[in-house]
Short mmCIF file of C-alpha atoms and ligand atoms in Angstrom, two decimals:
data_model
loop_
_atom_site.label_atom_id
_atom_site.label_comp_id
_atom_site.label_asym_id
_atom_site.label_seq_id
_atom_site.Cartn_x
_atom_site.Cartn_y
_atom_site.Cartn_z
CA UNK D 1001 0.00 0.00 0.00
CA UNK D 1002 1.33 3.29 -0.61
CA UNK D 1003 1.57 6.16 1.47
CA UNK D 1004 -1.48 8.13 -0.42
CA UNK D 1005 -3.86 4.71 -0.20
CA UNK D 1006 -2.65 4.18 3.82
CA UNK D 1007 -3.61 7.61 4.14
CA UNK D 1008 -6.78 7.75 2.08
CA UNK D 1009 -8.09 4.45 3.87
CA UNK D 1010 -7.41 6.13 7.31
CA UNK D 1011 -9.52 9.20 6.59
CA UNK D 1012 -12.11 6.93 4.73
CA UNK D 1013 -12.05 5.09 8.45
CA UNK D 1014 -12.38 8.03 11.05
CA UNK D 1015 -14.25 10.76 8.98
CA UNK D 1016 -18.15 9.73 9.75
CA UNK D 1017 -19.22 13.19 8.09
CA UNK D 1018 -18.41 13.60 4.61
CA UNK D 1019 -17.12 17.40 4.37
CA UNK D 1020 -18.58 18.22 0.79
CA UNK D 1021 -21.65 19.50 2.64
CA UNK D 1022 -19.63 22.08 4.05
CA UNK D 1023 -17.65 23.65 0.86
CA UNK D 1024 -18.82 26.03 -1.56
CA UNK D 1025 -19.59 24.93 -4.98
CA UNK D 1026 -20.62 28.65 -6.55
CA UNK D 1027 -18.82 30.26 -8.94
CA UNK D 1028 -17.99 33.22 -6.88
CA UNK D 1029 -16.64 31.44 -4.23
CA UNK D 1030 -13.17 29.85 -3.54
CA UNK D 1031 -12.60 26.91 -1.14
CA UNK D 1032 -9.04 27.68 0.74
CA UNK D 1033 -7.68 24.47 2.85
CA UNK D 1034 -5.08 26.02 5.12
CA UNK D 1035 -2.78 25.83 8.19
CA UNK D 1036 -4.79 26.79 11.37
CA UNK D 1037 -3.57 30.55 12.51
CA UNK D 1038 -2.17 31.50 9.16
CA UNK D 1039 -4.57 33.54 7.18
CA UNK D 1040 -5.55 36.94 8.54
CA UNK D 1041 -9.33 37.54 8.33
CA UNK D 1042 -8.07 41.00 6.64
CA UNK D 1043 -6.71 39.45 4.04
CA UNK D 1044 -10.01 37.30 2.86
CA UNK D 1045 -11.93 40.69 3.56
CA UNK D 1046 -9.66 42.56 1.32
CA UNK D 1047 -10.00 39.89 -1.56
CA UNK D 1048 -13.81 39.89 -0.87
CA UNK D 1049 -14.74 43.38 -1.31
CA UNK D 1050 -11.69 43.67 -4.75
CA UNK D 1051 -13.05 40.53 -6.36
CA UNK D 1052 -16.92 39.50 -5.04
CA UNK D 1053 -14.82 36.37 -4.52
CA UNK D 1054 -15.95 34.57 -0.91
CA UNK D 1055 -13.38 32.44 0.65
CA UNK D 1056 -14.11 29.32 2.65
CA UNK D 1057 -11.47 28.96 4.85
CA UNK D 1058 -10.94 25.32 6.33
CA UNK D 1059 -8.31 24.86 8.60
CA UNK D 1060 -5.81 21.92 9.32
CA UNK D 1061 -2.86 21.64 12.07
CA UNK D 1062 -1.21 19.22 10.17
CA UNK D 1063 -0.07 18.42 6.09
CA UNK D 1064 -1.02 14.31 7.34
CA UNK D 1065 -4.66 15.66 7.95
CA UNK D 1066 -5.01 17.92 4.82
CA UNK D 1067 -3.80 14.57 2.77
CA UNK D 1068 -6.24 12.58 4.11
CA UNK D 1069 -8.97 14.92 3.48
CA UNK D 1070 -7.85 16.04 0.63
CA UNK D 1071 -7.31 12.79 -1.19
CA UNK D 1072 -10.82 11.74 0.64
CA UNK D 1073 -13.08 14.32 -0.43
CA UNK D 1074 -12.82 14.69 -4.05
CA UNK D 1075 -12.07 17.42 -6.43
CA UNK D 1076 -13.34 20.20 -3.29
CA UNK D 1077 -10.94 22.41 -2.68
CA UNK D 1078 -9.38 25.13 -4.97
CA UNK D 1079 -6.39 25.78 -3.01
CA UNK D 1080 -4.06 24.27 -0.27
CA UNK D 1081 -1.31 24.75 1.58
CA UNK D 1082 1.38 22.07 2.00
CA UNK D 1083 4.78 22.19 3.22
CA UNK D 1084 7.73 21.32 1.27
CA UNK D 1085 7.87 17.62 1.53
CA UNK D 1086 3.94 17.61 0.31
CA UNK D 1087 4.22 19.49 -2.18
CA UNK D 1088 7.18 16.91 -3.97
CA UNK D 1089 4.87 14.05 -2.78
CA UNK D 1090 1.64 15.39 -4.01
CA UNK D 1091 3.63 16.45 -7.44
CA UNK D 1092 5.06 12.43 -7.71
CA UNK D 1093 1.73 11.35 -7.47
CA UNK D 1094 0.29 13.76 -10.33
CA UNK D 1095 -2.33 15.18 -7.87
CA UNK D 1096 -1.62 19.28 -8.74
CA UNK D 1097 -2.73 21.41 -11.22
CA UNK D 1098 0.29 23.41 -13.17
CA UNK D 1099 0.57 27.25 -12.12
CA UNK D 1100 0.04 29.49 -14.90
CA UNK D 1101 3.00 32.29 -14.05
CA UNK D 1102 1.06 34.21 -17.01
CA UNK D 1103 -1.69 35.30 -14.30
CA UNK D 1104 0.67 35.88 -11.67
CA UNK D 1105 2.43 39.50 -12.26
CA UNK D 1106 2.95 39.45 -8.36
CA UNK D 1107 5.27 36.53 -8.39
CA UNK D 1108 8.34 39.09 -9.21
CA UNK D 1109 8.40 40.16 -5.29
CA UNK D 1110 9.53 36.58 -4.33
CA UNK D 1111 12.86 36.07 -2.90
CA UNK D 1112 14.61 34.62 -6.27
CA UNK D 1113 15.64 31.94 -3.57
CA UNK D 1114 12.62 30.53 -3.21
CA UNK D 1115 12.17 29.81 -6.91
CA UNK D 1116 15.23 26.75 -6.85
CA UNK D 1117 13.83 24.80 -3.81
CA UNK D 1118 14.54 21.11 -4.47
CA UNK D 1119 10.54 20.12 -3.82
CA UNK D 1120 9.51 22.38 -6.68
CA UNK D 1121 12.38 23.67 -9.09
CA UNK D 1122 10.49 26.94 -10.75
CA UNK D 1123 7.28 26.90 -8.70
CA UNK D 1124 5.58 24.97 -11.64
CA UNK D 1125 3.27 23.57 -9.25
CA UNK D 1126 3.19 25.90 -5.85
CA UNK D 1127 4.02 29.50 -4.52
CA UNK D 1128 5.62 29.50 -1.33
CA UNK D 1129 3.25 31.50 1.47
CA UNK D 1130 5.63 31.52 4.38
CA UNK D 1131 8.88 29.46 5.35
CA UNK D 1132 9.71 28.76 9.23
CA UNK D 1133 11.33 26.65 11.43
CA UNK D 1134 10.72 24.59 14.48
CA UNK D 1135 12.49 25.61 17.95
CA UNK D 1136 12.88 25.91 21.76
CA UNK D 1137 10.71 28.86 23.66
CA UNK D 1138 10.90 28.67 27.38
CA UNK D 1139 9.63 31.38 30.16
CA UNK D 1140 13.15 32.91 31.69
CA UNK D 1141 11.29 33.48 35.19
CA UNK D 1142 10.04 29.68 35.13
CA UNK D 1143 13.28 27.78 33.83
CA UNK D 1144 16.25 29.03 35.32
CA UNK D 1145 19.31 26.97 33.44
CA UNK D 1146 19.75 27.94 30.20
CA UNK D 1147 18.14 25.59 27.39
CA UNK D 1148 20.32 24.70 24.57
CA UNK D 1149 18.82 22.01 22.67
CA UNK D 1150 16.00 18.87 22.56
CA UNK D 1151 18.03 17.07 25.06
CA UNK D 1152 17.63 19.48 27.49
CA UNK D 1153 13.91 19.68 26.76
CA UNK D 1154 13.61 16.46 27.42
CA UNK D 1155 15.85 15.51 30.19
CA UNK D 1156 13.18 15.11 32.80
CA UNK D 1157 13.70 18.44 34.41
CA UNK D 1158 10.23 19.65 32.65
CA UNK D 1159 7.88 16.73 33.15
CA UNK D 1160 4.74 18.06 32.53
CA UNK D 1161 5.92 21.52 31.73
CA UNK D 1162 6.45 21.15 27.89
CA UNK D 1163 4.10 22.09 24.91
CA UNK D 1164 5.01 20.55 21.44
CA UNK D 1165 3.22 20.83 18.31
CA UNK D 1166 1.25 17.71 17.40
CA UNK D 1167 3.03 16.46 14.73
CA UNK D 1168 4.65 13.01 14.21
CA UNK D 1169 7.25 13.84 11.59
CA UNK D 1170 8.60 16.81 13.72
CA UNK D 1171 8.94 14.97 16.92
CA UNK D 1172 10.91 11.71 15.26
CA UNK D 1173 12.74 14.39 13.38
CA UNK D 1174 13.97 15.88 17.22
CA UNK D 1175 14.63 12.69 18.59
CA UNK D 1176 16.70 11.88 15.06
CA UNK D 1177 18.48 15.12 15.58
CA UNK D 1178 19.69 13.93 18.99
CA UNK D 1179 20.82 10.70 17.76
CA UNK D 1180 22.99 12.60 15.43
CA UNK D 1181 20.98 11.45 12.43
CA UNK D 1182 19.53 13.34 9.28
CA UNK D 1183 15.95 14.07 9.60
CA UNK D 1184 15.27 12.52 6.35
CA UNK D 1185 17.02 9.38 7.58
CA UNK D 1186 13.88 7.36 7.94
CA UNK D 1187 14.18 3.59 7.86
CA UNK D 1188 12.51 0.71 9.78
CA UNK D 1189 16.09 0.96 11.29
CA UNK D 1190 16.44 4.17 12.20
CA UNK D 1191 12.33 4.62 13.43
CA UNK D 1192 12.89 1.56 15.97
CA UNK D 1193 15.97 3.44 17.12
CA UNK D 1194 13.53 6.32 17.73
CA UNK D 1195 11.03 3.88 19.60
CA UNK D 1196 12.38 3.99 22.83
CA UNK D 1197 13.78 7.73 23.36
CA UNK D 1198 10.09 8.53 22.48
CA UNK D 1199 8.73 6.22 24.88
CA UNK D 1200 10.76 8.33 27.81
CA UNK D 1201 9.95 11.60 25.96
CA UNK D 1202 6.17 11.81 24.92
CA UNK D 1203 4.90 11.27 28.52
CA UNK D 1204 6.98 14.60 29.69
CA UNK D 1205 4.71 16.47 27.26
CA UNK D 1206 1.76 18.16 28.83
CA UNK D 1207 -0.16 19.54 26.24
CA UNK D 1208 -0.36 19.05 22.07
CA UNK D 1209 -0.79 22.19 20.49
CA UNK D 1210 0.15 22.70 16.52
CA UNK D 1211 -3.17 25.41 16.57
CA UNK D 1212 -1.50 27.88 19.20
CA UNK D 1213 1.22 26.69 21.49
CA UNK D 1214 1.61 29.97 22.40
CA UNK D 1215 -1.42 30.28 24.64
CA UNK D 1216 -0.28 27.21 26.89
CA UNK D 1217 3.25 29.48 27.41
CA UNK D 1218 1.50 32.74 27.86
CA UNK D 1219 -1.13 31.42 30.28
CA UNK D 1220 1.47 29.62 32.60
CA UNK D 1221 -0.04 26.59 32.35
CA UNK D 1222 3.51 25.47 30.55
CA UNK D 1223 6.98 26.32 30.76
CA UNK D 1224 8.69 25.36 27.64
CA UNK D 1225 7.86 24.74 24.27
CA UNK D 1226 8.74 23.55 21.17
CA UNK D 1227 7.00 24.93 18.53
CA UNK D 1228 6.59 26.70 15.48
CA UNK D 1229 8.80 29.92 14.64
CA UNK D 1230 6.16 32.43 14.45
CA UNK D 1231 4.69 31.29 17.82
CA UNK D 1232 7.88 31.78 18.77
CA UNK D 1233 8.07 35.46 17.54
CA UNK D 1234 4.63 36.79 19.03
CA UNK D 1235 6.08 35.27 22.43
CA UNK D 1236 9.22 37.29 21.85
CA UNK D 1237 6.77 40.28 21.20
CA UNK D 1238 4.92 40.17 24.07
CA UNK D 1239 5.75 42.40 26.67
CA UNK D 1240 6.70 40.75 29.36
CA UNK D 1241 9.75 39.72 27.73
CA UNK D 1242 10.53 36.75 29.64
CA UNK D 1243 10.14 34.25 26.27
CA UNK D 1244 13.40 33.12 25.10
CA UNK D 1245 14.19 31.68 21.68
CA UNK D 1246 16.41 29.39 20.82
CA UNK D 1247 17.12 27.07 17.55
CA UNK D 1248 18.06 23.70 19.03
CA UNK D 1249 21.77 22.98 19.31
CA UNK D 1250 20.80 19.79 17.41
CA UNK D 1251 20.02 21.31 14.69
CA UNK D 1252 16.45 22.29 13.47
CA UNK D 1253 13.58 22.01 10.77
CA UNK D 1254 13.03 24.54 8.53
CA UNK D 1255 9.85 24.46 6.54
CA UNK D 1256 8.33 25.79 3.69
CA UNK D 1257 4.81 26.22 3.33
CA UNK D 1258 2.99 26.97 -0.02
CA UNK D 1259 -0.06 27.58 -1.73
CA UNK D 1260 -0.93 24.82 -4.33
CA UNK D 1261 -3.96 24.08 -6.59
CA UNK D 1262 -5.60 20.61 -6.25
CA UNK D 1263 -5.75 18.63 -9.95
CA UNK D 1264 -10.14 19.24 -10.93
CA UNK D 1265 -10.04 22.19 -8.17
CA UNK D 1266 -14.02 23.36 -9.43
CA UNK D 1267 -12.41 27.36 -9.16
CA UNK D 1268 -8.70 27.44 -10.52
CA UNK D 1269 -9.01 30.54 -11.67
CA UNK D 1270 -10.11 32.23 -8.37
CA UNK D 1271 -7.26 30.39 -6.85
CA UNK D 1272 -4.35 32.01 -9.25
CA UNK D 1273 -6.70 35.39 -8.20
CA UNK D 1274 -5.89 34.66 -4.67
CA UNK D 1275 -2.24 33.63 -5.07
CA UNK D 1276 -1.48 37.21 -7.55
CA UNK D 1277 -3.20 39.03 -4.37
CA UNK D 1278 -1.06 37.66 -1.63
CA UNK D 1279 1.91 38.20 -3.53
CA UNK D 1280 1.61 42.09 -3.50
CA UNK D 1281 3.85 43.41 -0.72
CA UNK D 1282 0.93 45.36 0.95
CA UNK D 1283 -0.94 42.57 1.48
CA UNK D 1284 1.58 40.01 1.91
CA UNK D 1285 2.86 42.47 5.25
CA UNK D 1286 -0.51 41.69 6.39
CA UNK D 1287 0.13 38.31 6.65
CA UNK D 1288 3.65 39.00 8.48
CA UNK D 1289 1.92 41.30 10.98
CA UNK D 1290 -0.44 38.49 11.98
CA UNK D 1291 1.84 35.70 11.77
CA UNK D 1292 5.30 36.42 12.14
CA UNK D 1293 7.39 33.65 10.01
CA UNK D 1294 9.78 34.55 7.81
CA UNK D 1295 8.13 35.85 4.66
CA UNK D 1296 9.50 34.61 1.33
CA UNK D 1297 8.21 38.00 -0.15
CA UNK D 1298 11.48 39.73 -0.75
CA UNK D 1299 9.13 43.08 -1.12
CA UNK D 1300 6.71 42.88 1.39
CA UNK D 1301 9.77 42.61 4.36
CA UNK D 1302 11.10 45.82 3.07
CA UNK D 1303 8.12 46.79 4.61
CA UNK D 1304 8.33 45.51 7.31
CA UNK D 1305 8.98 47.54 10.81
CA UNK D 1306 12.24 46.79 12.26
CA UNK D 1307 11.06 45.34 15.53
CA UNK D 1308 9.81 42.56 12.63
CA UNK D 1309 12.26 43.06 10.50
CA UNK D 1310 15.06 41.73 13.38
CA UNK D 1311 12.65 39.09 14.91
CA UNK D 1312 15.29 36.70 16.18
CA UNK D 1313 12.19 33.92 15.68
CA UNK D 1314 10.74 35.38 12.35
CA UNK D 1315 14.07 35.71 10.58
CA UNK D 1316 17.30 33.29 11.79
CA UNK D 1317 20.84 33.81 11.04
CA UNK D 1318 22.01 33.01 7.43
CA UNK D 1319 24.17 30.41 9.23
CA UNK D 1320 21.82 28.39 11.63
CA UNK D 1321 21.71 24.75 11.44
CA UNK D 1322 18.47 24.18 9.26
CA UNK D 1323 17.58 21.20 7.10
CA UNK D 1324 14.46 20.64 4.54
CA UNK D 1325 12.53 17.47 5.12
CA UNK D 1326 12.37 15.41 1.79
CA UNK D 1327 9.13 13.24 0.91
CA UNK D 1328 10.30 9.85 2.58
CA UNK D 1329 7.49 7.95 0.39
CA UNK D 1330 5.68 5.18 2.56
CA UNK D 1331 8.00 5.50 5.36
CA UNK D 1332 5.68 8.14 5.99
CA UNK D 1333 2.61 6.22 7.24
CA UNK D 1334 5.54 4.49 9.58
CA UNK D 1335 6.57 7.15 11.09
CA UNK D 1336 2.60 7.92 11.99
CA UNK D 1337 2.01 4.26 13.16
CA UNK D 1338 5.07 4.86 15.78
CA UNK D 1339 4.47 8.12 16.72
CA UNK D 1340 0.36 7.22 17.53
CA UNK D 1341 1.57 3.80 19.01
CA UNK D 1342 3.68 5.24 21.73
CA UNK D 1343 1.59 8.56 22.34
CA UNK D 1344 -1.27 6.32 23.11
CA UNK D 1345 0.63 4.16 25.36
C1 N2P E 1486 0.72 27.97 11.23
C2 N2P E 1486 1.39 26.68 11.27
C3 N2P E 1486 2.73 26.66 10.69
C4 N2P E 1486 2.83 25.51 9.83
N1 N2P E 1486 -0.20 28.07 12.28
C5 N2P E 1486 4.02 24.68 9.97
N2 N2P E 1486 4.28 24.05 8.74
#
């Protein structure tokens, strides 16, 4: 079976509600499948009253649960937004529509950069939204000893202080990192290796949060985190300014997330619409202001403030330790059967 089928016969299993009910079939109407916390309600507004064009907004908090619905619910959606790794999966398997850079004058402001990535050489098939990267926030007046990496997350100190995003290929790819291995380095070998530093790990983790970590941290109900970058940066904002932010010493994730048009998507055109529109700096800064990762608009962070601008979460040194992850094929379902296994224990 291959990863797509494992995952298509999962969501086929647990979703009891079919979601075509709940998307938008009109003409004037796009249906957006997005990261949770990621699109500012500005933003749809603004496209709304330029182009009559409404946009359903679904959220996910995780590119495993898009797939599944995704592959599950027929030709629905008009736009998604996978990170790098999906993207060169769901372009293997033939499942996205080609962008036409013809309707995309906007595509100019992108950080030349991002037009070589490895998962889509020339953004034939998606347009990068916002790139991050996964890391360490702790409160300074809670943890006293400074935290330098996943192994001191997760060296029993903070049992039942710790927040992590819910998300099986980051968490093998932190134990990985400790065990000095790629995070692409994903075997039967290397996963059973994983097993058992998991198995002392997971139960010092509190709370799963991939929505908003941030709130656990802020409230006090948590102590350290490891989480997404632009969490990260709204807990360096805040004004307490007891949030510190560290990339692990281990070496961390760096992600890209794009927007990408599903093969029979009912409103393609709408969808290049919406992709031209966020790629205009002014609207694009909305975006940043909202959600602070590091924006891939080369324009739109020239316009940035400079408390943004210098975000030490938003925007990492040019030589921090940061690897891609690669589509690992049906190892992928793998690493979801371990991950669930040992959570659930
Ligand atoms: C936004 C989530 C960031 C996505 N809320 C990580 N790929």
């Amino acid at each position: 079976m291959t990863w797509f089928a494992k995952i298509v016969a999962a969501a086929v299993a647990v979703c009891s509600v079919g979601i075509a009910s709940t998307v938008a079939k009109a003409a004037d109407q796009l249906n957006l499948f997005a990261w949770s916390e990621y699109v500012p309600q500005s933003v749809l507004d603004g496209f709304k009253k330029e182009t009559g064009i409404i946009v359903n907004y679904e959220a996910y908090d995780s590119n495993e649960t898009m797939l599944g619905k995704l592959l599950d619910s027929g030709a629905k959606y008009d736009l998604i937004q996978p990170s790098e790794y999906v993207v060169e999966a769901l372009i293997k398997e033939g499942k996205l529509m080609p962008i036409d850079h013809a309707k995309l004058p906007n595509l100019k402001h992108l950080d030349p950069a991002f037009m070589k990535m490895s998962h889509d050489p020339g953004l034939k098939f998606s347009v990068p939204w916002m790139s991050g990267t996964v890391g360490i926030v702790y409160n300074t007046e809670k943890v006293k000893e400074p935290i330098k990496g996943f192994k001191d997350v997760f060296s029993g100190k903070y049992k039942g202080r710790i927040v992590a995003v819910d998300d099986s290929r980051e968490i093998i790819s932190w134990v990985l990192a400790t065990q000095g291995k790629n995070c692409n380095d994903i075997t039967d070998a290397t996963l059973e290796g994983v097993r058992p530093v998991l198995k002392n790990w997971l139960p010092q983790i509190k709370l799963y949060d991939s929505d908003s970590p941030k709130t656990a941290l802020l409230n006090g109900d948590v102590d350290v985190g490891v989480v997404w970058s632009g969490e990260g940066a709204t807990l360096l904002n805040d004004e307490s300014k007891k949030f510190k932010w560290l990339l692990p010493e281990e070496g961390a994730h760096r992600f890209i997330d794009n927007l990408a048009i599903p093969k029979g998507a009912p409103h393609a055109d709408a969808a290049h619409k919406f992709i031209d529109y966020i790629l205009r700096p002014e609207v694009s800064v909305l975006i940043s202001e909202d959600f602070p990762y590091t924006n891939p608009n080369l324009d739109a962070r020239k316009k940035l403030d400079d408390k943004a601008r210098t975000n030490a979460a938003s925007y990492p040194a040019d030589d921090a330790k940061l690897e891609l992850f690669k589509d690992i094929g049906a190892m992928g379902s793998k690493v979801d059967e371990v991950f669930t296994a040992v959570k659930g224990q």
